[in-house]
Amino acid sequence: MAYRYVFGPVRSGRLGLSLGLDLTGDTVCTMDCVYCEVGRTTCLTTQRKPYVPAQDILDELAHWKEQAHQEPDYVTLGGKGEPTLNSDMGAVIQGIRRIFPHTPVAVLTNSTLLHDPQVRRELALADAVLPSLDSLVPAELRRVNRPHPEVDLSALAQGLLDFRKEFTGRLLLEVLLVAGYNDSDANLALLRQFIAGLGADRVDVVTMTRPGTLASASPVCDETLARWRATLAPLATGRPGDTTTPRPGGARQFSTDAASAPGQGHPPRPADADSAAQERVTASIERRPQTAAQLAQALDLPPEAVRRALEALATQGRLRTTASGGDAYHALRQG
Ligand code: SF4
């Protein structure tokens, strides 16, 4: 089965082995960030609706589990767009709990819809919420995140504060810096004041590690990153050493031997194995550019299988490879 909404798992610094669910099915977002790894937003909107019905996503997830893949450390709502735009988000989270009763659920969000009490109620069903907030300077937010005109920065900030009061789970804030876009001292001062009153369990300051949508968008230098981290990270009020690492025993590996997997009677023939590897590589790089080594680790595939899958995609003209920081990042060619 080719999965449309289930992808990964990918190895995430904050969530361990994270199985992704795409709730929008396309690049549907309230923002069009210059650093976005999945490409330009094709539908810039603030309208909530069931872009992908909950049942379609849950049917795929149940099928994925039946294939006896290992249980991930997290099931994470994210994908190609902003997951809170899907008005079925609450039903998706409840459905995940039935399919993976022992696996925590995380949601990645750009925070733009947190002003909506219904969105906050649905998000509060998750175990961990990972909001981003890149700038509190309105002009910077417009440049780095290029939001829908209806996105209001003060409502966004207030929505985050309100959500923190209502949400008893783990709140892991991320600030992504782009050189010359949102790394001003004014932004640092505003974020410091805001985060000091937020009560996040963890604050991560990161910069671009993969190509974004604008050639002029580039990472900040190590010195800037270190300075911002030293200022903002200690403002987290969570448990010391909270790294959102995998649960003990959780980081098991996929079995590449289908014969050992319950529910599957035959080991795959090499051609089937190649085609299965290509499907998984395709689904993974469609959401996030990755190096061959990252793909091999996240998908638990032999490096040779990843290389063959990438070669096949290149031959089909479906691969876009970009150099960044001395590494080659592979993405699916759009259009
Ligand atoms: S980075 Fe996230 S918030 Fe920004 S455009 Fe991409 S999906 Fe939307």
Coordinates of C-alpha atoms and ligand atoms in Angstrom, one line a residue:
M1 CA 0.0 0.0 0.0
A2 CA 1.3 3.4 -0.9
Y3 CA 0.8 5.7 2.1
R4 CA -0.5 9.2 1.4
Y5 CA -0.8 10.5 4.9
V6 CA 1.5 8.4 7.0
F7 CA 5.2 9.1 6.6
G8 CA 8.4 8.2 8.2
P9 CA 9.2 7.5 10.8
V10 CA 11.9 10.1 11.0
R11 CA 14.5 10.6 13.7
S12 CA 13.7 13.8 15.4
G13 CA 15.9 15.6 17.9
R14 CA 13.0 16.4 20.2
L15 CA 10.7 13.4 19.7
G16 CA 12.9 10.5 19.0
L17 CA 11.5 8.1 16.4
S18 CA 8.5 10.1 15.2
L19 CA 5.8 8.7 12.9
G20 CA 4.3 11.5 11.0
L21 CA 0.7 12.1 9.9
D22 CA 0.0 14.6 7.2
L23 CA -3.3 16.4 8.0
T24 CA -3.5 18.6 5.0
G25 CA -2.5 16.4 2.1
D26 CA -0.9 19.3 0.3
T27 CA 1.0 22.5 1.1
V28 CA -1.9 24.1 2.8
C29 CA -0.8 26.6 5.5
T30 CA -1.5 29.9 7.2
M31 CA 2.1 30.9 6.5
D32 CA 4.6 30.6 3.6
C33 CA 7.9 30.6 5.5
V34 CA 11.1 31.4 3.7
Y35 CA 12.7 28.4 5.4
C36 CA 10.0 25.9 4.8
E37 CA 11.4 22.5 3.8
V38 CA 8.4 21.2 1.9
G39 CA 8.3 24.1 -0.5
R40 CA 6.1 27.1 -1.3
T41 CA 2.6 27.1 0.3
T42 CA 0.2 26.4 -2.5
C43 CA -2.9 27.3 -0.5
L44 CA -2.4 30.2 1.9
T45 CA -5.5 30.1 4.1
T46 CA -6.8 30.4 7.7
Q47 CA -10.0 28.4 6.9
R48 CA -10.4 25.3 8.9
K49 CA -12.0 22.3 7.2
P50 CA -11.4 18.6 6.8
Y51 CA -8.7 18.9 4.2
V52 CA -8.2 15.1 4.7
P53 CA -11.0 13.3 6.6
A54 CA -10.0 11.8 9.9
Q55 CA -11.1 8.3 8.8
D56 CA -8.8 8.3 5.7
I57 CA -5.8 9.1 7.9
L58 CA -6.8 6.6 10.6
D59 CA -7.4 3.8 8.1
E60 CA -3.8 4.3 6.8
L61 CA -2.4 4.4 10.3
A62 CA -4.2 1.2 11.2
H63 CA -2.8 -0.4 8.1
W64 CA 0.7 0.8 8.9
K65 CA 0.4 -0.8 12.3
E66 CA -0.9 -4.1 10.9
Q67 CA 2.3 -4.3 8.8
A68 CA 4.0 -4.8 12.1
H69 CA 6.3 -1.8 11.9
Q70 CA 7.7 -1.1 15.3
E71 CA 5.9 1.2 17.6
P72 CA 7.2 4.8 17.3
D73 CA 8.2 7.0 20.2
Y74 CA 5.6 9.5 19.1
V75 CA 2.9 9.8 16.5
T76 CA 3.2 13.4 15.3
L77 CA 0.7 15.5 13.5
G78 CA 2.5 17.7 10.9
G79 CA 3.2 17.0 7.3
K80 CA 3.0 19.3 4.4
G81 CA 1.0 22.1 6.0
E82 CA -0.4 23.4 9.2
P83 CA -2.2 20.5 11.0
T84 CA -4.5 22.7 13.1
L85 CA -6.2 23.8 9.8
N86 CA -7.8 20.4 9.6
S87 CA -11.1 20.6 11.5
D88 CA -10.9 16.8 12.1
M89 CA -7.7 17.2 14.2
G90 CA -9.5 16.3 17.4
A91 CA -11.0 13.2 15.9
V92 CA -7.5 12.2 14.5
I93 CA -5.9 12.5 17.9
Q94 CA -8.7 10.4 19.5
G95 CA -8.4 7.8 16.8
I96 CA -4.6 7.6 17.2
R97 CA -5.2 6.7 20.9
R98 CA -7.3 3.7 19.9
I99 CA -4.7 2.5 17.4
F100 CA -1.6 3.2 19.5
P101 CA -2.9 3.3 23.1
H102 CA 0.6 3.4 24.5
T103 CA 2.2 5.9 22.2
P104 CA 2.1 9.7 23.0
V105 CA 0.8 12.1 20.4
A106 CA 2.6 15.3 19.5
V107 CA 1.4 18.2 17.3
L108 CA 3.6 20.6 15.4
T109 CA 2.0 24.0 14.9
N110 CA 3.0 27.5 13.8
S111 CA 0.7 28.9 16.6
T112 CA -1.4 31.0 14.2
L113 CA -4.7 29.4 15.1
L114 CA -4.2 29.2 18.9
H115 CA -6.5 32.3 19.3
D116 CA -9.4 29.9 18.4
P117 CA -10.8 28.2 21.6
Q118 CA -11.9 25.2 19.5
V119 CA -8.4 24.7 18.2
R120 CA -7.0 24.9 21.7
R121 CA -9.5 22.3 22.9
E122 CA -8.5 19.9 20.2
L123 CA -4.8 20.5 20.7
A124 CA -5.2 19.9 24.4
L125 CA -6.0 16.3 23.6
A126 CA -2.3 15.8 22.6
D127 CA 0.5 14.8 25.0
A128 CA 3.0 17.3 23.6
V129 CA 2.5 20.4 21.5
L130 CA 5.5 22.0 19.6
P131 CA 4.6 25.5 18.7
S132 CA 6.9 27.8 16.8
L133 CA 7.3 31.5 17.2
D134 CA 10.0 33.1 15.1
S135 CA 9.4 36.8 15.8
L136 CA 7.4 39.2 17.8
V137 CA 8.5 42.1 15.6
P138 CA 5.6 42.5 13.1
A139 CA 7.8 43.4 10.1
E140 CA 10.1 40.5 10.8
L141 CA 7.2 38.0 11.1
R142 CA 5.9 39.2 7.7
R143 CA 9.3 38.7 6.1
V144 CA 10.3 35.4 7.6
N145 CA 6.9 33.7 7.9
R146 CA 4.9 35.5 5.1
P147 CA 1.6 34.8 6.9
H148 CA -1.9 35.1 5.6
P149 CA -3.2 38.7 5.9
E150 CA -5.6 37.6 8.6
V151 CA -2.9 36.3 10.9
D152 CA -2.6 38.8 13.8
L153 CA 0.6 38.7 15.8
S154 CA -0.9 39.9 19.1
A155 CA -3.7 37.3 18.8
L156 CA -1.1 34.6 18.0
A157 CA 0.9 35.5 21.1
Q158 CA -2.1 35.7 23.4
G159 CA -3.4 32.4 22.0
L160 CA -0.1 30.8 23.0
L161 CA -0.4 32.2 26.5
D162 CA -4.0 31.1 26.8
F163 CA -3.1 27.6 25.5
R164 CA -0.4 27.2 28.1
K165 CA -2.9 27.9 30.9
E166 CA -5.3 25.3 29.6
F167 CA -2.9 22.6 28.5
T168 CA -1.4 20.2 31.0
G169 CA 0.9 18.4 28.6
R170 CA 4.3 19.3 27.4
L171 CA 4.8 22.6 25.6
L172 CA 8.1 22.7 23.5
L173 CA 8.6 26.0 21.9
E174 CA 10.8 26.5 18.9
V175 CA 12.3 29.7 17.5
L176 CA 13.9 29.4 14.1
L177 CA 16.4 32.0 13.1
V178 CA 17.2 33.1 9.5
A179 CA 20.1 35.4 9.0
G180 CA 19.0 39.0 8.4
Y181 CA 15.3 38.1 8.7
N182 CA 14.5 37.7 12.4
D183 CA 17.8 37.7 14.3
S184 CA 17.5 41.3 15.5
D185 CA 18.2 42.4 19.1
A186 CA 14.7 43.9 19.2
N187 CA 13.2 40.4 18.5
L188 CA 15.5 38.8 21.1
A189 CA 14.4 41.3 23.7
L190 CA 10.7 40.8 23.0
L191 CA 10.9 37.0 22.9
R192 CA 12.9 37.0 26.1
Q193 CA 10.1 38.9 27.9
F194 CA 7.4 36.8 26.3
I195 CA 8.9 33.4 27.0
A196 CA 9.7 34.4 30.6
G197 CA 6.0 34.5 31.2
L198 CA 4.9 31.6 29.0
G199 CA 5.9 28.5 31.0
A200 CA 7.2 26.4 28.2
D201 CA 8.7 23.0 29.2
R202 CA 11.5 23.5 26.8
V203 CA 12.7 26.3 24.4
D204 CA 14.8 25.4 21.3
V205 CA 16.5 28.0 19.2
V206 CA 17.5 26.5 15.9
T207 CA 18.5 27.7 12.4
M208 CA 18.2 26.4 8.9
T209 CA 19.9 23.1 8.3
R210 CA 18.2 22.4 5.0
P211 CA 17.4 24.4 1.9
G212 CA 14.3 26.6 2.2
T213 CA 12.1 28.2 -0.4
L214 CA 14.2 31.4 -0.9
A215 CA 17.8 31.3 -2.0
S216 CA 18.5 34.4 0.1
A217 CA 17.4 32.6 3.3
S218 CA 20.4 31.3 5.1
P219 CA 21.3 30.1 8.6
V220 CA 22.6 32.4 11.3
C221 CA 26.3 32.0 12.4
D222 CA 27.2 29.8 15.4
E223 CA 27.9 32.8 17.6
T224 CA 24.4 34.3 17.1
L225 CA 22.8 30.9 17.6
A226 CA 24.8 30.4 20.8
R227 CA 23.9 33.8 22.1
W228 CA 20.2 33.3 21.5
R229 CA 20.2 29.9 23.0
A230 CA 22.0 31.2 26.1
T231 CA 19.3 33.9 26.5
L232 CA 16.1 31.9 25.7
A233 CA 16.7 28.3 26.6
P234 CA 17.0 28.9 30.3
L235 CA 13.6 30.6 30.4
A236 CA 11.9 27.2 30.0
T237 CA 10.3 26.2 33.2
G238 CA 10.0 22.5 32.5
R239 CA 11.8 19.6 34.1
P240 CA 15.6 20.0 34.1
G241 CA 17.1 17.9 31.3
D242 CA 13.8 17.6 29.5
T243 CA 14.9 16.4 26.1
T244 CA 11.8 14.6 24.9
T245 CA 13.9 11.6 24.4
P246 CA 12.5 8.3 23.4
R247 CA 10.8 6.3 26.2
P248 CA 13.0 3.6 27.6
G249 CA 12.8 0.6 25.3
G250 CA 11.0 2.7 22.7
A251 CA 13.8 3.1 20.2
R252 CA 13.5 -0.3 18.7
Q253 CA 14.4 -0.8 15.1
F254 CA 12.2 -1.8 12.2
S255 CA 12.5 -5.3 11.1
T256 CA 13.5 -5.4 7.4
D257 CA 12.8 -9.1 7.4
A258 CA 9.1 -9.3 6.6
A259 CA 9.1 -13.0 7.5
S260 CA 9.7 -12.0 11.1
A261 CA 6.8 -9.6 11.1
P262 CA 3.4 -10.9 12.3
G263 CA 0.8 -10.7 9.7
Q264 CA 3.2 -11.1 6.8
G265 CA 3.8 -14.6 5.4
H266 CA 6.6 -14.1 2.9
P267 CA 9.9 -12.3 2.9
P268 CA 9.9 -9.8 0.1
R269 CA 11.5 -10.6 -3.2
P270 CA 14.4 -8.2 -4.0
A271 CA 12.3 -6.3 -6.5
D272 CA 9.5 -5.9 -4.0
A273 CA 12.0 -4.8 -1.4
D274 CA 13.4 -2.2 -3.8
S275 CA 9.9 -1.0 -4.6
A276 CA 8.9 -0.8 -1.0
A277 CA 12.1 1.1 -0.1
Q278 CA 11.5 3.5 -2.9
E279 CA 7.9 4.1 -1.7
R280 CA 9.2 4.8 1.8
V281 CA 12.0 7.1 0.6
T282 CA 9.6 9.0 -1.6
A283 CA 7.0 9.5 1.1
S284 CA 9.8 10.7 3.5
I285 CA 11.5 13.2 1.2
E286 CA 8.2 14.5 0.0
R287 CA 7.8 16.1 3.4
R288 CA 11.3 16.9 4.3
P289 CA 14.6 17.1 2.4
Q290 CA 17.1 14.6 3.9
T291 CA 20.6 13.2 3.2
A292 CA 21.0 9.6 2.2
A293 CA 22.4 8.8 5.6
Q294 CA 19.5 10.5 7.4
L295 CA 17.1 8.4 5.3
A296 CA 18.9 5.2 6.0
Q297 CA 18.8 5.9 9.7
A298 CA 15.3 7.1 10.0
L299 CA 13.8 4.4 7.8
D300 CA 16.1 1.7 9.0
L301 CA 17.0 0.8 5.5
P302 CA 20.4 -0.4 4.3
P303 CA 22.4 2.5 2.8
E304 CA 22.5 0.6 -0.5
A305 CA 18.7 0.4 -0.6
V306 CA 18.5 4.1 -0.1
R307 CA 21.1 4.7 -2.8
R308 CA 19.1 2.6 -5.3
A309 CA 15.9 4.3 -4.4
L310 CA 17.4 7.7 -4.9
E311 CA 18.9 6.7 -8.2
A312 CA 15.6 5.4 -9.4
L313 CA 13.9 8.6 -8.5
A314 CA 16.7 10.6 -10.2
T315 CA 16.2 8.5 -13.4
Q316 CA 12.5 9.2 -13.2
G317 CA 13.3 12.9 -13.0
R318 CA 11.5 13.1 -9.6
L319 CA 14.5 14.0 -7.5
R320 CA 15.8 17.5 -6.5
T321 CA 19.2 17.4 -4.8
T322 CA 20.6 20.6 -3.1
A323 CA 23.9 21.1 -1.4
S324 CA 23.8 22.6 2.0
G325 CA 26.6 22.7 4.6
G326 CA 28.6 20.2 2.6
D327 CA 25.8 17.7 2.5
A328 CA 23.5 16.7 -0.3
Y329 CA 19.8 17.0 0.6
H330 CA 17.3 15.1 -1.5
A331 CA 13.7 16.3 -2.0
L332 CA 10.9 15.3 -4.3
R333 CA 10.7 17.5 -7.3
Q334 CA 7.4 19.5 -7.3
G335 CA 5.0 19.9 -10.1
Ligands
SF4_1 S1 7.5 25.9 7.8 FE1 5.5 25.2 8.7 S2 4.4 27.1 9.1 FE2 6.0 27.6 7.6 S3 5.1 27.4 5.6 FE3 6.1 25.4 6.1 S4 4.4 24.2 7.0 FE4 3.8 26.4 7.0

